[in-house]
Amino acid sequence: MSEWKKVKLGECCEITSAKRCHASDRSREGIPFYCSKEIIQLDKGEEVLYSDYIPVDLYNSISKKFGVPKSGDLLLTTRGTNGIPYIYKDRDCFYFADGNLSWFKNFSNQLDVRYLYYWFKSYVGKHSVDAISKGTAQKAVPIEGLRSLDIELPTFNTQRRIATILSRYDSLIENYQKQIKLLEEAAQRLYKEWFVDLHFPGYETTKIVDGVPEGWEKKKVGDMISKTQRNKQVAANNYRVSGKIPVIDQSRDYIAGYTDEEECLVKVNVPYIVFGDHTRILKYIPFSFAKGADGTQLIMSNDLERMPQSLFYNSLIEIDLSNYSYARHFKYLKEEVILLPSKYVARKYDSIVSKYYQSIQRNREQIRLLTEARDRLLPKLMCGELEV
């Protein structure tokens, strides 16, 4: 630690925010306009599918007069869920809401941006941000507070070596996330080919009667759902960071937390489908889990030969419930109509797609192991316990 020195964060980079864009400035298309929620999604490696926009002309005007983020700048969530960092990439093009995010740019040769990113991820960084957060109902992080934060810095070369070690884990995690996305897209493409375009095995010799292949049926989703076991649910305030049983709920996170409560265990022999009553998020769960409370619906097919879970899952993905806005969506989902194919086509689809989901689960497990390894290493590197 002899080479480490304490400096004010504001001495190492410029910390500012965005030019204010009013609600009246928003548009239905143009340049994506992000708040904290979207930055958290990006940091998790998730694709942002829905956001606000601002007109291109407004973005160009702001860019010319005030500047916009560029590759290598860092954004930090400073309202709601505070302290989540994201480094702006070459491929990125978005603007952001002032007050929701703080913008770190023009870094001096004292501070490597990747090191700062991992510092915010560390316990010391999280604690430092929490300590300067202000407010009661929803805490916010003031820019002046960020500028005055004390940060312990090793030499610039040491910072780069630390960041390089940790970023290798994140690069592997990102690669596994990309593989998962490709496998999910492959399953959905095959579904559309077979069940939307009706180019399924044997379609050339199959008669189509009233838009339905001979031997197939149209069924309401609700008529295809079997009763599932009713276990004790885990309240959100009882989720743990680690434990024996993963908790699955309707949130965007695939695994929301953990519990050790055995009475909450949902034993899985056949994968379950989890549907978010409020969020409309669907998850394919091939392992035993505990169910999160409030709006988490479990779905199991009552005819696994003609509607295996892999096919049921992709059938449900195709259903658009966005017009119902914020509501209890499960009742609407059950009224939707899907195709029930022949046993042969259903088995054929499942034999292909189930292998995709097995690979997805292996990739998720690798991500979990890499994340745990990185998180064990992070505090040791950031406090100088390990030399690099």
XYZ file of C-alpha atoms in Angstrom:
388
model
C 0.000 0.000 0.000
C 3.046 2.300 0.117
C 2.464 3.320 -3.511
C -1.202 4.084 -2.921
C -2.370 7.653 -2.355
C -5.659 9.243 -1.355
C -7.154 11.820 -3.730
C -10.493 13.527 -4.281
C -12.413 11.964 -7.144
C -13.158 15.382 -8.611
C -9.405 15.990 -8.974
C -9.055 13.028 -11.362
C -11.898 13.624 -13.811
C -14.744 15.942 -14.687
C -18.035 14.976 -13.023
C -21.174 16.490 -14.473
C -24.612 15.526 -15.754
C -26.748 15.848 -18.858
C -28.415 18.894 -20.342
C -32.003 18.771 -19.071
C -34.565 17.345 -21.499
C -38.163 18.019 -20.507
C -40.997 15.550 -20.933
C -42.207 17.639 -23.866
C -38.863 16.974 -25.600
C -39.481 13.217 -25.747
C -40.483 11.516 -28.978
C -41.518 8.084 -30.223
C -38.319 7.608 -32.215
C -34.890 9.119 -32.554
C -32.025 8.768 -30.087
C -32.669 6.464 -27.094
C -33.040 8.386 -23.837
C -32.024 6.379 -20.772
C -32.621 6.610 -17.045
C -31.134 4.501 -14.238
C -33.170 1.427 -15.196
C -31.645 1.170 -18.669
C -28.081 1.672 -17.398
C -28.594 -1.159 -14.894
C -29.796 -3.378 -17.759
C -26.713 -2.515 -19.832
C -24.389 -3.214 -16.918
C -25.957 -6.665 -16.578
C -25.349 -7.359 -20.249
C -29.060 -7.164 -21.085
C -30.497 -5.653 -24.224
C -32.594 -2.518 -23.730
C -35.779 -3.237 -25.635
C -37.918 -0.313 -24.470
C -36.951 3.268 -23.686
C -37.916 6.864 -24.290
C -36.425 8.813 -27.197
C -35.459 12.372 -28.057
C -35.452 13.784 -31.603
C -32.220 13.455 -33.573
C -32.133 17.231 -34.144
C -32.280 17.874 -30.398
C -29.530 15.329 -29.753
C -27.321 16.908 -32.417
C -27.939 20.362 -30.956
C -27.018 19.170 -27.445
C -23.957 17.400 -28.837
C -22.748 20.576 -30.543
C -23.384 22.928 -27.603
C -22.736 20.774 -24.546
C -21.274 17.469 -25.699
C -22.610 13.931 -25.326
C -21.015 10.809 -23.818
C -18.280 9.168 -25.848
C -16.467 5.848 -25.643
C -14.530 5.593 -22.385
C -16.761 7.920 -20.378
C -18.445 6.476 -17.286
C -22.068 6.870 -16.228
C -23.229 6.226 -12.661
C -26.808 5.764 -11.467
C -27.537 8.437 -8.877
C -31.265 8.101 -8.224
C -33.278 5.058 -7.136
C -30.761 2.222 -7.273
C -27.607 4.242 -6.718
C -23.999 3.539 -7.553
C -24.293 1.249 -10.602
C -21.533 2.164 -13.086
C -21.423 1.716 -16.842
C -18.606 2.528 -19.271
C -19.910 4.017 -22.522
C -18.918 1.822 -25.495
C -18.058 2.521 -29.136
C -21.323 0.856 -30.182
C -23.461 3.001 -27.831
C -25.574 5.921 -28.953
C -27.950 7.287 -26.329
C -28.525 10.337 -24.152
C -29.625 10.296 -20.526
C -31.746 12.000 -17.901
C -30.090 14.541 -15.635
C -30.495 13.674 -11.957
C -30.770 9.964 -12.796
C -27.152 9.602 -13.885
C -23.841 11.341 -13.308
C -21.295 11.606 -16.090
C -17.547 11.079 -15.548
C -15.297 12.255 -18.389
C -11.926 13.835 -19.238
C -9.943 11.512 -16.984
C -6.478 12.612 -15.904
C -3.444 10.326 -15.957
C -4.064 9.656 -12.258
C -7.136 7.484 -12.837
C -7.997 4.669 -15.232
C -11.722 4.604 -16.041
C -11.903 0.806 -15.802
C -10.344 0.946 -12.352
C -12.984 3.490 -11.300
C -15.679 1.181 -12.669
C -14.485 -1.671 -10.447
C -14.002 0.685 -7.500
C -17.707 1.556 -7.699
C -18.413 -2.217 -7.775
C -16.336 -2.800 -4.638
C -17.614 -2.639 -1.059
C -15.628 0.558 -0.419
C -17.092 2.237 -3.495
C -20.666 1.163 -2.725
C -20.318 2.290 0.884
C -18.864 5.637 -0.202
C -21.786 6.308 -2.565
C -24.331 5.248 0.074
C -22.708 7.596 2.586
C -23.276 10.699 0.443
C -26.786 9.768 -0.750
C -29.455 12.208 0.389
C -33.222 12.012 0.696
C -35.821 9.855 2.397
C -38.369 8.307 0.014
C -35.869 8.065 -2.854
C -32.216 8.802 -2.176
C -30.167 10.731 -4.710
C -26.424 11.206 -5.028
C -25.324 14.850 -5.433
C -22.578 15.661 -7.921
C -20.707 17.760 -5.354
C -20.666 14.742 -3.069
C -19.115 12.614 -5.823
C -16.486 15.258 -6.518
C -15.435 15.308 -2.877
C -15.257 11.497 -2.483
C -11.897 10.209 -1.271
C -10.472 7.349 -3.326
C -7.315 5.333 -2.642
C -5.314 4.957 -5.835
C -2.310 2.778 -6.678
C -0.061 3.812 -9.550
C -1.733 4.192 -12.927
C -0.010 1.056 -14.261
C -1.206 -0.932 -11.252
C -4.740 0.344 -11.807
C -4.588 -0.872 -15.409
C -3.312 -4.305 -14.378
C -6.076 -4.667 -11.775
C -8.724 -3.618 -14.270
C -7.315 -5.990 -16.899
C -7.481 -8.966 -14.514
C -11.085 -8.236 -13.541
C -12.207 -7.378 -17.078
C -11.096 -10.819 -18.295
C -13.818 -12.318 -16.133
C -16.360 -9.838 -17.475
C -15.314 -10.573 -21.069
C -15.927 -14.288 -20.528
C -19.267 -13.517 -18.868
C -20.243 -11.310 -21.824
C -19.340 -14.097 -24.272
C -21.536 -16.586 -22.410
C -24.359 -14.031 -22.365
C -24.047 -13.642 -26.146
C -24.198 -17.419 -26.575
C -27.374 -17.536 -24.469
C -28.958 -14.823 -26.611
C -28.072 -16.675 -29.827
C -29.506 -19.952 -28.519
C -32.727 -18.246 -27.408
C -33.041 -16.598 -30.824
C -32.456 -19.962 -32.546
C -35.291 -21.555 -30.550
C -37.624 -18.696 -31.443
C -36.651 -18.732 -35.128
C -37.426 -22.437 -35.310
C -40.768 -21.828 -33.588
C -41.707 -19.152 -36.120
C -40.667 -21.352 -39.028
C -42.697 -24.340 -37.828
C -45.683 -22.759 -36.068
C -46.138 -19.350 -37.698
C -44.981 -19.983 -41.267
C -46.133 -23.633 -40.928
C -42.970 -25.027 -42.526
C -42.790 -27.913 -40.046
C -41.460 -31.419 -40.864
C -43.918 -33.002 -43.276
C -45.757 -29.777 -44.131
C -45.518 -30.525 -47.868
C -47.944 -33.453 -47.548
C -50.138 -32.087 -44.722
C -53.516 -30.570 -45.538
C -54.358 -27.141 -44.108
C -57.957 -26.849 -42.934
C -59.190 -23.371 -41.856
C -55.598 -22.248 -41.397
C -54.686 -25.211 -39.164
C -52.667 -28.265 -40.291
C -54.645 -31.496 -40.252
C -54.317 -33.199 -36.866
C -53.521 -29.927 -35.091
C -55.820 -27.840 -32.887
C -56.247 -24.283 -31.678
C -56.397 -24.088 -27.886
C -56.687 -21.349 -25.291
C -53.575 -21.058 -23.141
C -55.699 -21.484 -20.021
C -56.974 -24.834 -21.283
C -53.384 -26.100 -21.578
C -52.237 -25.259 -18.039
C -52.226 -27.923 -15.341
C -52.488 -27.272 -11.611
C -49.127 -26.855 -9.911
C -47.987 -27.494 -6.381
C -48.634 -24.694 -3.924
C -45.579 -23.980 -1.814
C -44.797 -21.273 0.647
C -43.602 -18.179 -1.198
C -40.550 -16.071 -0.342
C -41.264 -12.398 0.374
C -38.911 -9.994 -1.417
C -37.545 -8.646 1.880
C -36.453 -12.193 2.787
C -34.311 -12.773 -0.309
C -30.690 -13.547 0.542
C -27.504 -12.954 -1.444
C -26.611 -16.645 -1.183
C -28.298 -19.842 -0.076
C -29.218 -23.391 -1.041
C -32.319 -22.573 -3.085
C -32.496 -19.970 -5.879
C -35.544 -17.692 -5.772
C -37.380 -17.070 -9.052
C -39.841 -14.195 -9.285
C -41.300 -11.888 -11.926
C -38.372 -9.471 -11.966
C -35.987 -9.105 -14.896
C -33.200 -10.893 -13.001
C -33.174 -14.575 -13.918
C -32.425 -15.456 -10.286
C -33.723 -12.813 -7.879
C -32.039 -14.125 -4.725
C -31.683 -17.189 -2.532
C -33.285 -18.845 0.479
C -32.629 -21.799 2.776
C -36.325 -22.390 3.563
C -36.966 -25.989 2.492
C -40.750 -25.557 2.691
C -40.482 -23.095 -0.213
C -38.777 -25.614 -2.526
C -40.509 -26.293 -5.850
C -39.061 -29.588 -7.060
C -38.505 -29.685 -10.797
C -38.512 -32.855 -12.871
C -39.858 -31.125 -15.969
C -38.845 -27.462 -16.526
C -41.318 -24.878 -15.260
C -42.347 -21.717 -17.049
C -42.527 -18.642 -14.809
C -44.695 -15.712 -15.897
C -44.688 -12.248 -14.336
C -48.268 -11.155 -13.757
C -47.248 -7.475 -13.757
C -43.994 -7.519 -15.753
C -45.036 -10.043 -18.463
C -41.527 -11.513 -18.183
C -41.239 -15.212 -19.062
C -38.561 -17.553 -17.728
C -37.766 -21.182 -18.515
C -36.617 -22.835 -15.269
C -35.066 -26.333 -15.539
C -33.944 -26.620 -11.885
C -35.604 -26.753 -8.470
C -36.309 -23.323 -7.010
C -38.355 -21.243 -4.576
C -41.154 -19.023 -5.835
C -41.029 -15.310 -5.117
C -44.206 -13.724 -3.858
C -46.546 -11.229 -5.548
C -47.359 -11.866 -9.177
C -45.148 -14.889 -9.878
C -47.165 -17.452 -11.849
C -45.988 -21.030 -12.457
C -47.019 -22.669 -15.733
C -46.942 -26.383 -16.544
C -48.476 -27.973 -19.641
C -51.251 -30.511 -19.041
C -50.305 -32.359 -22.253
C -46.528 -32.744 -22.350
C -46.650 -35.019 -25.391
C -48.323 -32.484 -27.669
C -47.300 -29.333 -25.767
C -43.877 -29.941 -24.175
C -42.606 -27.131 -21.997
C -40.037 -25.946 -24.546
C -42.815 -25.490 -27.126
C -45.214 -23.989 -24.572
C -42.559 -21.464 -23.548
C -41.903 -20.312 -27.117
C -45.638 -20.215 -27.846
C -46.087 -17.842 -24.907
C -43.149 -15.668 -25.985
C -44.989 -15.019 -29.253
C -48.008 -13.571 -27.435
C -48.094 -9.773 -27.195
C -49.795 -8.445 -24.048
C -48.300 -4.945 -24.199
C -51.629 -3.280 -24.987
C -52.919 -4.048 -21.488
C -50.346 -1.696 -19.926
C -50.018 -2.127 -16.128
C -52.429 -4.857 -15.109
C -52.713 -8.406 -13.880
C -51.794 -10.037 -17.172
C -52.166 -13.731 -16.361
C -55.934 -13.662 -16.928
C -55.370 -12.158 -20.402
C -52.623 -14.643 -21.185
C -54.951 -17.559 -20.463
C -57.461 -16.255 -23.016
C -54.937 -16.201 -25.858
C -55.039 -18.976 -28.486
C -52.037 -21.119 -29.476
C -51.506 -24.062 -31.826
C -51.438 -27.593 -30.421
C -49.510 -29.683 -32.990
C -49.326 -33.395 -33.614
C -47.292 -35.531 -31.224
C -44.660 -36.115 -33.905
C -44.044 -32.406 -34.579
C -44.139 -31.554 -30.862
C -41.582 -34.272 -30.019
C -39.375 -33.231 -32.937
C -39.373 -29.590 -31.856
C -38.683 -30.508 -28.229
C -35.812 -32.834 -29.179
C -34.061 -29.938 -30.935
C -34.899 -27.014 -28.661
C -34.393 -28.807 -25.335
C -30.728 -29.171 -26.278
C -30.569 -25.405 -26.757
C -31.934 -24.873 -23.255
C -29.509 -27.396 -21.786
C -26.670 -25.394 -23.337
C -28.204 -22.184 -22.033
C -28.297 -23.608 -18.520
C -24.648 -24.692 -18.765
C -23.747 -21.174 -19.867
C -25.698 -19.680 -16.958
C -23.774 -21.908 -14.578
C -20.476 -20.755 -16.074
C -21.578 -17.145 -15.648
C -22.428 -17.843 -12.005
C -19.006 -19.405 -11.341
C -17.154 -16.601 -13.125
C -19.142 -13.946 -11.268
C -18.374 -15.566 -7.924
C -14.674 -15.849 -8.777
C -14.514 -12.207 -9.894
C -16.358 -11.000 -6.809
C -14.009 -12.913 -4.517
C -11.021 -11.386 -6.259
C -12.381 -7.835 -6.467
C -11.979 -6.734 -2.819
C -8.511 -8.300 -2.546
C -7.271 -6.416 -5.587
C -8.947 -3.141 -4.692
C -7.391 -2.966 -1.224
C -3.900 -4.058 -2.281
C -4.092 -7.428 -0.508
C -2.985 -9.129 -3.744
C -0.023 -7.788 -5.671
C -0.347 -7.562 -9.447
